[in-house]
mmCIF file of C-alpha atoms and ligand atoms in Angstrom:
data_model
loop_
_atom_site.group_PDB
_atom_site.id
_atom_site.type_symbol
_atom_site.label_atom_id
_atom_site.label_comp_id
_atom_site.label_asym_id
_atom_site.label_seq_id
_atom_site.Cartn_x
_atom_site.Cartn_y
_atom_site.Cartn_z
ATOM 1 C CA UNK A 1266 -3.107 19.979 11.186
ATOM 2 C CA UNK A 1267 -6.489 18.642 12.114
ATOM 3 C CA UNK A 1268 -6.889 14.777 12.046
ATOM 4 C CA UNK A 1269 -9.122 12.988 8.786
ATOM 5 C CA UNK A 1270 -10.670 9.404 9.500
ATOM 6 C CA UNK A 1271 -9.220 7.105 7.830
ATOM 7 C CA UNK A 1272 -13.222 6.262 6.335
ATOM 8 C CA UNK A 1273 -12.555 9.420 4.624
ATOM 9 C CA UNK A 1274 -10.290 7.842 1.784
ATOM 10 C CA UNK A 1275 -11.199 4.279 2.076
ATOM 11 C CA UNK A 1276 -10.852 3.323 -1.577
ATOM 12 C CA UNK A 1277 -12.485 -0.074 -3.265
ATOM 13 C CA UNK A 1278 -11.684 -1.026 -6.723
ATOM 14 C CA UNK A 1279 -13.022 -3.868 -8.919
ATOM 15 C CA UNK A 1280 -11.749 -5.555 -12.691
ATOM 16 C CA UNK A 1281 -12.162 -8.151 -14.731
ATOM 17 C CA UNK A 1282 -9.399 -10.752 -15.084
ATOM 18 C CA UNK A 1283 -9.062 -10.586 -19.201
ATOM 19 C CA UNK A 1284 -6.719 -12.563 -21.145
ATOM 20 C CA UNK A 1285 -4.239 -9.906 -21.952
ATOM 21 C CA UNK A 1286 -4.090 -9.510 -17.940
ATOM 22 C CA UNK A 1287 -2.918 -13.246 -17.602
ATOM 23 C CA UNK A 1288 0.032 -15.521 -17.862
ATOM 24 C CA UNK A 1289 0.100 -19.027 -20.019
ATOM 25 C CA UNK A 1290 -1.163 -20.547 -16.766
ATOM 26 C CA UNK A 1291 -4.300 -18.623 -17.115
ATOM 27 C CA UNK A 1292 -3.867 -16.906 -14.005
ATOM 28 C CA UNK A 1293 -3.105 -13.139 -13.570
ATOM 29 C CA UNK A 1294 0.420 -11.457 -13.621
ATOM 30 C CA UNK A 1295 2.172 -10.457 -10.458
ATOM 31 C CA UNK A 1296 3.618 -7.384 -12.264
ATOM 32 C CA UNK A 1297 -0.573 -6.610 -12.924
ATOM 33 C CA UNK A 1298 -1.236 -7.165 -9.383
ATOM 34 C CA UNK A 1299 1.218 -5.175 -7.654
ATOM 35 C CA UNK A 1300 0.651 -2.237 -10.521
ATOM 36 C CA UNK A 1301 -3.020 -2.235 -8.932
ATOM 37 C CA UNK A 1302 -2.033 -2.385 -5.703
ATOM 38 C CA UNK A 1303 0.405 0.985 -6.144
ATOM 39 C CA UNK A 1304 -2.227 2.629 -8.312
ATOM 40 C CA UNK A 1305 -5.514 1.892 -5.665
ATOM 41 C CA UNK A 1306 -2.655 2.758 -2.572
ATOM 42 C CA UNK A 1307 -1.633 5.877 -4.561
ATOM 43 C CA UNK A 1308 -5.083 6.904 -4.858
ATOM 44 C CA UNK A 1309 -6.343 6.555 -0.789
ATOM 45 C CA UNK A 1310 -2.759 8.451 0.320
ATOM 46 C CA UNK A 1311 -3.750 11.503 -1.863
ATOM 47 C CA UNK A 1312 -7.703 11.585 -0.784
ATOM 48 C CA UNK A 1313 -6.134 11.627 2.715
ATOM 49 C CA UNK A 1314 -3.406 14.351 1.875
ATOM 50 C CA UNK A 1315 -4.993 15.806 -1.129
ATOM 51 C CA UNK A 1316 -1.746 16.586 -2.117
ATOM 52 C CA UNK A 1317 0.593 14.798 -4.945
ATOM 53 C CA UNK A 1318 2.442 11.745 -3.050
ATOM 54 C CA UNK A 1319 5.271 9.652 -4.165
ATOM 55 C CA UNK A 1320 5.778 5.789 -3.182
ATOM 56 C CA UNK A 1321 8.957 5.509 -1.144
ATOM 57 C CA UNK A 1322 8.424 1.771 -0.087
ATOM 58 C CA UNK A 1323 6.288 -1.493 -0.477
ATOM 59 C CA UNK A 1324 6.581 -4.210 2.291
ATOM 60 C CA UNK A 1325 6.846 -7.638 1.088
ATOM 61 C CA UNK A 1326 4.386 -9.106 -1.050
ATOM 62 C CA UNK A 1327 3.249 -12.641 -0.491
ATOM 63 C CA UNK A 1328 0.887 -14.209 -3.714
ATOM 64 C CA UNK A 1329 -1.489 -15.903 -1.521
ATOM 65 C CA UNK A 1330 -3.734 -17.658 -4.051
ATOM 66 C CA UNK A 1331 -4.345 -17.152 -8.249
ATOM 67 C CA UNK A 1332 -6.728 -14.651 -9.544
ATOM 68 C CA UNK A 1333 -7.993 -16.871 -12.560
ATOM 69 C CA UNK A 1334 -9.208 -15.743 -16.068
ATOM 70 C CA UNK A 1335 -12.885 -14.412 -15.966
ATOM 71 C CA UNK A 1336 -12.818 -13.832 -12.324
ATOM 72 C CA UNK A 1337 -13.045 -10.572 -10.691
ATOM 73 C CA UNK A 1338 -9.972 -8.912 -8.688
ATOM 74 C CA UNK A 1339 -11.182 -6.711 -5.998
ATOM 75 C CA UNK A 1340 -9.091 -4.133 -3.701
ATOM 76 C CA UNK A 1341 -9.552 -2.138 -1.016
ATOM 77 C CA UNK A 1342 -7.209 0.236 0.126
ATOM 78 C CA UNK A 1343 -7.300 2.381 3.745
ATOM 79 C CA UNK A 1344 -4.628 4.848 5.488
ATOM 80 C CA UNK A 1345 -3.365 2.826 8.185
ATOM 81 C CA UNK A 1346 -0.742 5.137 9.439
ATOM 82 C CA UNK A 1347 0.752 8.780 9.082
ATOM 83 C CA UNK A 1348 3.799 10.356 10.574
ATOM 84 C CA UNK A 1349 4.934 13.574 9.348
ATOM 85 C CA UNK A 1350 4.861 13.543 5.624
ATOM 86 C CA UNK A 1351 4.554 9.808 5.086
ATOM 87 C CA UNK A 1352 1.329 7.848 5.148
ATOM 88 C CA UNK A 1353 1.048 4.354 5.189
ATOM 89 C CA UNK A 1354 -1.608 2.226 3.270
ATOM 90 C CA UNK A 1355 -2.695 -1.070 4.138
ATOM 91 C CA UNK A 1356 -4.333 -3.230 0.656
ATOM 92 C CA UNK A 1357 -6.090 -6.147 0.638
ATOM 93 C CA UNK A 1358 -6.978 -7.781 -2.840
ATOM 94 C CA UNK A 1359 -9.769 -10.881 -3.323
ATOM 95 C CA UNK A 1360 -10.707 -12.401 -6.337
ATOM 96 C CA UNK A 1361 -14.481 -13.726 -6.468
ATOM 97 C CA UNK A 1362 -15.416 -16.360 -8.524
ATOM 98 C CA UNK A 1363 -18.376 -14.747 -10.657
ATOM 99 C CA UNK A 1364 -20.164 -17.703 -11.451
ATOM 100 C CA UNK A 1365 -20.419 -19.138 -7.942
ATOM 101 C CA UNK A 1366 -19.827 -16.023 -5.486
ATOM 102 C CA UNK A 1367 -16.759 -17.672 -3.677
ATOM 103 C CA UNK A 1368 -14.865 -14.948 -2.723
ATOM 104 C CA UNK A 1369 -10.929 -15.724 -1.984
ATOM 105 C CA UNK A 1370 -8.232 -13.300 -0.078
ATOM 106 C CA UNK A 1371 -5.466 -13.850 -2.422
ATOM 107 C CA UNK A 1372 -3.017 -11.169 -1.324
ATOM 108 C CA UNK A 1373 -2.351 -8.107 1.159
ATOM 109 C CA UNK A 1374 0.237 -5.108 1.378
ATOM 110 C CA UNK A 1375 1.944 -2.136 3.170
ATOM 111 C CA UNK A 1376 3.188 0.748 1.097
ATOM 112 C CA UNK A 1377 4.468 3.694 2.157
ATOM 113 C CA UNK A 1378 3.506 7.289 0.417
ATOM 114 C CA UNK A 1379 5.552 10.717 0.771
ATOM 115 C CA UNK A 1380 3.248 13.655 -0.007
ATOM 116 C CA UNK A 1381 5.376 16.587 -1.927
ATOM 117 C CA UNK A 1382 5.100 20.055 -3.225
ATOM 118 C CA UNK A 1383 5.063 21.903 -6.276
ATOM 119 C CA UNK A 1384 8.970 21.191 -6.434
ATOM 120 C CA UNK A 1385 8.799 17.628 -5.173
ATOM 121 C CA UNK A 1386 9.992 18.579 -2.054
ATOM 122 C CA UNK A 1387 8.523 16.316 0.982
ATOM 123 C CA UNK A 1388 5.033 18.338 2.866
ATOM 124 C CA UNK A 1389 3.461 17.453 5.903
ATOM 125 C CA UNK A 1390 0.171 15.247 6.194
ATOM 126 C CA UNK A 1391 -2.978 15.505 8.201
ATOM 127 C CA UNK A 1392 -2.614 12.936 10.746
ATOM 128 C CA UNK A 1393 -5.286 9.681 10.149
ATOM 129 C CA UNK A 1394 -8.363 8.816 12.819
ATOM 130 C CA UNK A 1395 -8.912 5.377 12.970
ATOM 131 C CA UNK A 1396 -12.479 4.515 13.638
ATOM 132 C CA UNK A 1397 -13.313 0.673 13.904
ATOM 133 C CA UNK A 1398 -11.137 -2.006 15.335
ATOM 134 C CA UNK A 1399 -9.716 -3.089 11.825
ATOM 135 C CA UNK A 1400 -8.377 0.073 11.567
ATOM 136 C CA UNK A 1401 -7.075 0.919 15.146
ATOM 137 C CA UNK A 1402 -5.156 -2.658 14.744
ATOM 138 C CA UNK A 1403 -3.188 -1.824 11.984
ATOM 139 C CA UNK A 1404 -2.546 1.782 14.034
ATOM 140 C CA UNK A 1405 -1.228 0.643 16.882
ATOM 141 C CA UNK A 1406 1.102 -1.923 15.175
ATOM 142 C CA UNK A 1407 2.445 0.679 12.410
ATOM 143 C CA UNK A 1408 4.954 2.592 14.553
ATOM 144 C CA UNK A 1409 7.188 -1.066 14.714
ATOM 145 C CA UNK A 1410 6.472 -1.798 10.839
ATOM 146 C CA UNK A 1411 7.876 2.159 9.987
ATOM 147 C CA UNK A 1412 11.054 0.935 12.354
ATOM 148 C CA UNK A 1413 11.908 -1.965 10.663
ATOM 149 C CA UNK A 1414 11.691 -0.174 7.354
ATOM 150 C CA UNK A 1415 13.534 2.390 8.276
ATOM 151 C CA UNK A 1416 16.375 -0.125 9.790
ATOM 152 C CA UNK A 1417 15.524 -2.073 6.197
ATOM 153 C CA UNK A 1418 16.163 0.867 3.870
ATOM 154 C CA UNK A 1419 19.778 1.930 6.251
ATOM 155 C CA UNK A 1420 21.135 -1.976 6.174
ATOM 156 C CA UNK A 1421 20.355 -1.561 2.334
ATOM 157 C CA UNK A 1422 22.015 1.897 1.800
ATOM 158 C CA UNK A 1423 25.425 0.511 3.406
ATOM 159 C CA UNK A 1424 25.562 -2.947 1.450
ATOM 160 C CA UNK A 1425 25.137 -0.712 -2.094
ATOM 161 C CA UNK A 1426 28.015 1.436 -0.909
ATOM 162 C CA UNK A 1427 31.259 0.489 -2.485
ATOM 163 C CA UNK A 1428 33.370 -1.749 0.476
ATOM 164 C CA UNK A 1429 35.773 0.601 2.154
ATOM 165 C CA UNK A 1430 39.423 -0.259 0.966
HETATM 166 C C1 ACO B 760 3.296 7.789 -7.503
HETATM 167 C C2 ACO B 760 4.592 7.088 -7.787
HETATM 168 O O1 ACO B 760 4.577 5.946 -8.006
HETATM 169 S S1 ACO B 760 6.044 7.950 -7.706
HETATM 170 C C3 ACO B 760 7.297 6.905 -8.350
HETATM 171 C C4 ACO B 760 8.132 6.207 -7.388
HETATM 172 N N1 ACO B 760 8.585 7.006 -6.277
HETATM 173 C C5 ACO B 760 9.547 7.981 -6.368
HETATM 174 O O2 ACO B 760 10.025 8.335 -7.418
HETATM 175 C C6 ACO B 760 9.992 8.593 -5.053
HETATM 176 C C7 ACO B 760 11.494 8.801 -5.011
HETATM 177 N N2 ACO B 760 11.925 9.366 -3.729
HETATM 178 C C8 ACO B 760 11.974 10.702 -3.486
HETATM 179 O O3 ACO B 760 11.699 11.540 -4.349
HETATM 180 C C9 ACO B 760 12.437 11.148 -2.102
HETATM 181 O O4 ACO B 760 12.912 10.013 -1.402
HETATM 182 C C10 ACO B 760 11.291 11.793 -1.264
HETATM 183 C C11 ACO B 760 10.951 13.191 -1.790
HETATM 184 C C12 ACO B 760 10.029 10.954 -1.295
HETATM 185 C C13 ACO B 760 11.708 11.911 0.217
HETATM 186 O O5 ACO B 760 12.881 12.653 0.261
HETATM 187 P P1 ACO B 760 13.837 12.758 1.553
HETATM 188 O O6 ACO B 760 14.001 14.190 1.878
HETATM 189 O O7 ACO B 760 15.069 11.982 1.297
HETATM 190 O O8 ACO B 760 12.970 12.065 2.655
HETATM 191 P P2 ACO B 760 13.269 11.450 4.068
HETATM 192 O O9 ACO B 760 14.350 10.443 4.077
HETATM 193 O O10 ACO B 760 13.362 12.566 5.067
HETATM 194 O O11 ACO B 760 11.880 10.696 4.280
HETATM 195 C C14 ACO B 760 10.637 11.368 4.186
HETATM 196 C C15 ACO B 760 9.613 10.509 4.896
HETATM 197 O O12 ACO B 760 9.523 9.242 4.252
HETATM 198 C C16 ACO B 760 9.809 8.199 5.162
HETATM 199 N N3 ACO B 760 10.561 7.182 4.425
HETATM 200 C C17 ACO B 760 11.647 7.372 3.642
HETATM 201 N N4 ACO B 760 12.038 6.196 3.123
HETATM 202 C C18 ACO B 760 11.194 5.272 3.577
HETATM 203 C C19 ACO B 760 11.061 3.867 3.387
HETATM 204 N N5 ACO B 760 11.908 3.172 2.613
HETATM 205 N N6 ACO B 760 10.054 3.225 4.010
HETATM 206 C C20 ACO B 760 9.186 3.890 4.799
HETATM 207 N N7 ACO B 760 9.240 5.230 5.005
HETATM 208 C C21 ACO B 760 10.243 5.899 4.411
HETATM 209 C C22 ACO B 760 10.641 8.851 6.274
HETATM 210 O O13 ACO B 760 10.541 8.115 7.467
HETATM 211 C C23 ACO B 760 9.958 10.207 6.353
HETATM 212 O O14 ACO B 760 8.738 10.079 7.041
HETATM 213 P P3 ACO B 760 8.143 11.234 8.008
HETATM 214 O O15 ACO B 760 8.404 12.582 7.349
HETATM 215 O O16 ACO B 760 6.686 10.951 8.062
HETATM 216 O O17 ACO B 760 8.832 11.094 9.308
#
Protein backbone atom coordinates (compact mmCIF):
# COMPACT_ATOMS: atom_id res chain seq x y z
CA UNK A 1 0.00 0.00 0.00
CA UNK A 2 1.53 3.28 -0.99
CA UNK A 3 2.66 5.60 1.92
CA UNK A 4 0.26 9.10 2.82
CA UNK A 5 2.12 12.05 4.70
CA UNK A 6 1.12 12.40 7.71
CA UNK A 7 0.24 16.49 6.49
CA UNK A 8 -2.38 14.71 4.67
CA UNK A 9 -4.77 14.27 7.80
CA UNK A 10 -3.36 16.78 10.10
CA UNK A 11 -6.57 17.80 11.84
CA UNK A 12 -7.04 21.27 14.03
CA UNK A 13 -10.10 21.87 15.97
CA UNK A 14 -11.24 24.93 17.99
CA UNK A 15 -14.42 25.58 20.85
CA UNK A 16 -15.55 27.71 23.14
CA UNK A 17 -15.31 26.82 26.84
CA UNK A 18 -19.30 27.38 27.76
CA UNK A 19 -20.73 26.88 31.06
CA UNK A 20 -22.47 23.65 30.46
CA UNK A 21 -18.79 22.42 29.38
CA UNK A 22 -17.43 23.28 32.97
CA UNK A 23 -17.21 22.05 36.49
CA UNK A 24 -18.22 24.27 39.81
CA UNK A 25 -14.57 25.36 39.65
CA UNK A 26 -15.25 27.06 36.43
CA UNK A 27 -12.84 25.13 34.63
CA UNK A 28 -13.61 22.47 31.93
CA UNK A 29 -14.43 18.70 32.53
CA UNK A 30 -11.85 16.02 32.02
CA UNK A 31 -14.59 13.66 30.73
CA UNK A 32 -15.14 16.89 27.93
CA UNK A 33 -11.56 16.93 27.26
CA UNK A 34 -10.69 13.49 26.65
CA UNK A 35 -14.26 13.11 24.57
CA UNK A 36 -12.48 15.79 22.20
CA UNK A 37 -9.44 14.32 22.19
CA UNK A 38 -11.05 10.68 20.91
CA UNK A 39 -13.41 12.51 18.59
CA UNK A 40 -10.43 15.02 16.81
CA UNK A 41 -7.95 11.51 17.04
CA UNK A 42 -10.86 9.52 15.51
CA UNK A 43 -11.19 11.92 12.84
CA UNK A 44 -7.13 12.23 11.56
CA UNK A 45 -6.90 8.04 11.78
CA UNK A 46 -9.82 7.80 9.23
CA UNK A 47 -8.53 10.79 6.75
CA UNK A 48 -5.33 8.68 6.85
CA UNK A 49 -7.15 5.22 6.34
CA UNK A 50 -10.32 6.47 4.92
CA UNK A 51 -11.74 3.60 6.30
CA UNK A 52 -14.06 3.20 9.63
CA UNK A 53 -11.48 2.80 12.71
CA UNK A 54 -12.12 1.77 16.20
CA UNK A 55 -10.06 3.10 19.39
CA UNK A 56 -8.28 0.15 20.94
CA UNK A 57 -6.11 2.26 23.43
CA UNK A 58 -5.34 5.79 24.97
CA UNK A 59 -1.92 6.31 26.73
CA UNK A 60 -2.05 8.11 29.90
CA UNK A 61 -3.47 11.38 30.17
CA UNK A 62 -1.79 14.00 32.27
CA UNK A 63 -4.21 17.49 32.91
CA UNK A 64 -1.44 19.83 32.50
CA UNK A 65 -3.16 23.16 33.21
CA UNK A 66 -7.26 24.35 33.35
CA UNK A 67 -9.06 25.35 30.29
CA UNK A 68 -11.17 28.21 32.02
CA UNK A 69 -14.76 29.43 31.18
CA UNK A 70 -14.79 31.78 28.05
CA UNK A 71 -11.51 30.61 26.85
CA UNK A 72 -10.91 28.77 23.75
CA UNK A 73 -9.73 24.92 23.69
CA UNK A 74 -7.75 24.19 20.68
CA UNK A 75 -6.49 20.62 19.27
CA UNK A 76 -4.50 19.38 16.84
CA UNK A 77 -4.30 15.97 15.98
CA UNK A 78 -1.49 14.14 13.44
CA UNK A 79 -0.77 10.27 12.56
CA UNK A 80 2.31 9.64 14.32
CA UNK A 81 2.62 6.01 13.64
CA UNK A 82 1.07 2.99 11.60
CA UNK A 83 1.80 -0.68 11.70
CA UNK A 84 -0.42 -2.99 10.00
CA UNK A 85 -3.95 -2.08 10.77
CA UNK A 86 -3.31 0.21 13.72
CA UNK A 87 -2.43 3.87 13.51
CA UNK A 88 -1.32 5.88 16.16
CA UNK A 89 -2.32 9.60 16.81
CA UNK A 90 -0.42 11.99 18.68
CA UNK A 91 -2.97 15.23 20.25
CA UNK A 92 -1.98 18.18 21.64
CA UNK A 93 -4.73 20.54 23.20
CA UNK A 94 -4.05 24.55 24.26
CA UNK A 95 -6.40 26.78 25.60
CA UNK A 96 -5.85 30.62 24.61
CA UNK A 97 -6.94 33.20 26.65
CA UNK A 98 -9.24 35.31 24.16
CA UNK A 99 -8.97 38.48 25.72
CA UNK A 100 -5.19 38.64 26.00
CA UNK A 101 -3.83 36.00 23.30
CA UNK A 102 -1.84 33.89 25.94
CA UNK A 103 -1.89 30.72 24.59
CA UNK A 104 -1.24 27.68 27.23
CA UNK A 105 -0.36 23.77 26.37
CA UNK A 106 -2.62 22.29 28.84
CA UNK A 107 -2.56 18.64 27.80
CA UNK A 108 -1.17 15.96 25.17
CA UNK A 109 -2.05 12.24 24.14
CA UNK A 110 -1.36 8.90 22.31
CA UNK A 111 -4.29 6.86 21.11
CA UNK A 112 -4.26 4.06 19.22
CA UNK A 113 -6.92 3.41 16.16
CA UNK A 114 -7.77 -0.12 14.45
CA UNK A 115 -9.22 0.47 10.98
CA UNK A 116 -12.08 -2.36 10.20
CA UNK A 117 -14.33 -3.61 7.52
CA UNK A 118 -17.79 -3.83 6.66
CA UNK A 119 -18.01 -6.68 9.42
CA UNK A 120 -15.73 -5.00 11.94
CA UNK A 121 -13.14 -7.18 11.17
CA UNK A 122 -9.46 -5.49 11.54
CA UNK A 123 -8.02 -4.05 7.58
CA UNK A 124 -4.75 -2.97 6.78
CA UNK A 125 -3.57 0.82 6.68
CA UNK A 126 -1.51 2.85 4.31
CA UNK A 127 1.66 3.28 6.04
CA UNK A 128 2.26 7.30 7.31
CA UNK A 129 5.29 9.69 5.75
CA UNK A 130 6.50 11.87 8.18
CA UNK A 131 7.66 15.12 6.76
CA UNK A 132 9.13 17.71 9.34
CA UNK A 133 11.13 16.95 12.40
CA UNK A 134 8.01 17.11 14.80
CA UNK A 135 6.72 14.45 13.05
CA UNK A 136 9.77 12.13 12.33
CA UNK A 137 10.32 12.45 16.36
CA UNK A 138 7.30 11.01 17.36
CA UNK A 139 8.12 8.18 14.37
CA UNK A 140 11.08 7.03 15.42
CA UNK A 141 10.05 6.79 19.14
CA UNK A 142 6.54 4.97 18.37
CA UNK A 143 7.82 1.42 17.76
CA UNK A 144 8.91 1.40 21.91
CA UNK A 145 5.50 3.24 22.92
CA UNK A 146 3.40 0.25 20.69
CA UNK A 147 5.78 -2.30 22.93
CA UNK A 148 4.98 -1.15 26.10
CA UNK A 149 1.31 -1.13 25.23
CA UNK A 150 1.28 -4.18 23.99
CA UNK A 151 3.27 -5.60 27.27
CA UNK A 152 0.50 -3.09 29.13
CA UNK A 153 -2.64 -4.59 27.61
CA UNK A 154 -0.96 -8.67 28.24
CA UNK A 155 0.03 -7.79 32.16
CA UNK A 156 -3.69 -6.49 32.20
CA UNK A 157 -5.35 -9.51 30.45
CA UNK A 158 -3.66 -11.99 33.11
CA UNK A 159 -4.49 -9.90 36.39
CA UNK A 160 -8.50 -9.89 35.10
CA UNK A 161 -8.23 -13.64 34.71
CA UNK A 162 -9.69 -15.50 37.60
CA UNK A 163 -6.35 -16.77 39.94
CA UNK A 164 -5.64 -20.35 39.02
CA UNK A 165 -6.78 -22.67 41.99
C1 LIG B 1 -14.59 5.11 17.31
C2 LIG B 1 -14.75 4.46 18.66
O1 LIG B 1 -14.61 5.11 19.61
S1 LIG B 1 -15.03 2.80 18.75
C3 LIG B 1 -15.43 2.44 20.42
C4 LIG B 1 -14.36 1.88 21.24
N1 LIG B 1 -13.58 0.85 20.61
C5 LIG B 1 -14.03 -0.43 20.38
O2 LIG B 1 -15.17 -0.77 20.58
C6 LIG B 1 -12.99 -1.41 19.85
C7 LIG B 1 -13.13 -2.77 20.51
N2 LIG B 1 -12.11 -3.70 20.02
C8 LIG B 1 -12.28 -4.48 18.92
O3 LIG B 1 -13.33 -4.48 18.27
C9 LIG B 1 -11.13 -5.40 18.52
O4 LIG B 1 -10.16 -5.38 19.55
C10 LIG B 1 -10.45 -4.97 17.19
C11 LIG B 1 -11.34 -5.28 15.99
C12 LIG B 1 -10.13 -3.49 17.17
C13 LIG B 1 -9.10 -5.71 17.01
O5 LIG B 1 -9.37 -7.07 17.05
P1 LIG B 1 -8.24 -8.21 17.22
O6 LIG B 1 -8.38 -9.15 16.09
O7 LIG B 1 -8.35 -8.78 18.58
O8 LIG B 1 -6.92 -7.38 17.07
P2 LIG B 1 -5.42 -7.64 17.43
O9 LIG B 1 -5.19 -8.02 18.84
O10 LIG B 1 -4.81 -8.51 16.37
O11 LIG B 1 -4.89 -6.15 17.23
C14 LIG B 1 -5.09 -5.44 16.02
C15 LIG B 1 -4.08 -4.31 15.99
O12 LIG B 1 -4.30 -3.44 17.10
C16 LIG B 1 -3.15 -3.35 17.91
N3 LIG B 1 -3.60 -3.29 19.30
C17 LIG B 1 -4.48 -4.11 19.91
N4 LIG B 1 -4.65 -3.72 21.19
C18 LIG B 1 -3.88 -2.65 21.37
C19 LIG B 1 -3.63 -1.78 22.47
N5 LIG B 1 -4.22 -1.95 23.66
N6 LIG B 1 -2.77 -0.76 22.30
C20 LIG B 1 -2.15 -0.55 21.11
N7 LIG B 1 -2.36 -1.33 20.02
C21 LIG B 1 -3.20 -2.37 20.16
C22 LIG B 1 -2.35 -4.63 17.61
O13 LIG B 1 -0.98 -4.44 17.89
C23 LIG B 1 -2.63 -4.77 16.12
O14 LIG B 1 -1.84 -3.85 15.40
P3 LIG B 1 -1.23 -4.16 13.94
O15 LIG B 1 -2.28 -4.91 13.14
O16 LIG B 1 -0.98 -2.82 13.35
O17 LIG B 1 0.00 -4.95 14.16
Amino acid sequence: MEGKPARLSRTVMTDLVLPQDTNHYGTIFGGRVMAYVDKIAAITAMRHARKPVVTVSSDSFDFLAPVKLGEAISLEAFVTYTHNTSIEVFVKIQSENLMTGEVTTTGSSYLTFVAVDENGEKNPVPPVIPETDEERMHFDTAPERRRLRIERKQERTRRMLPPET
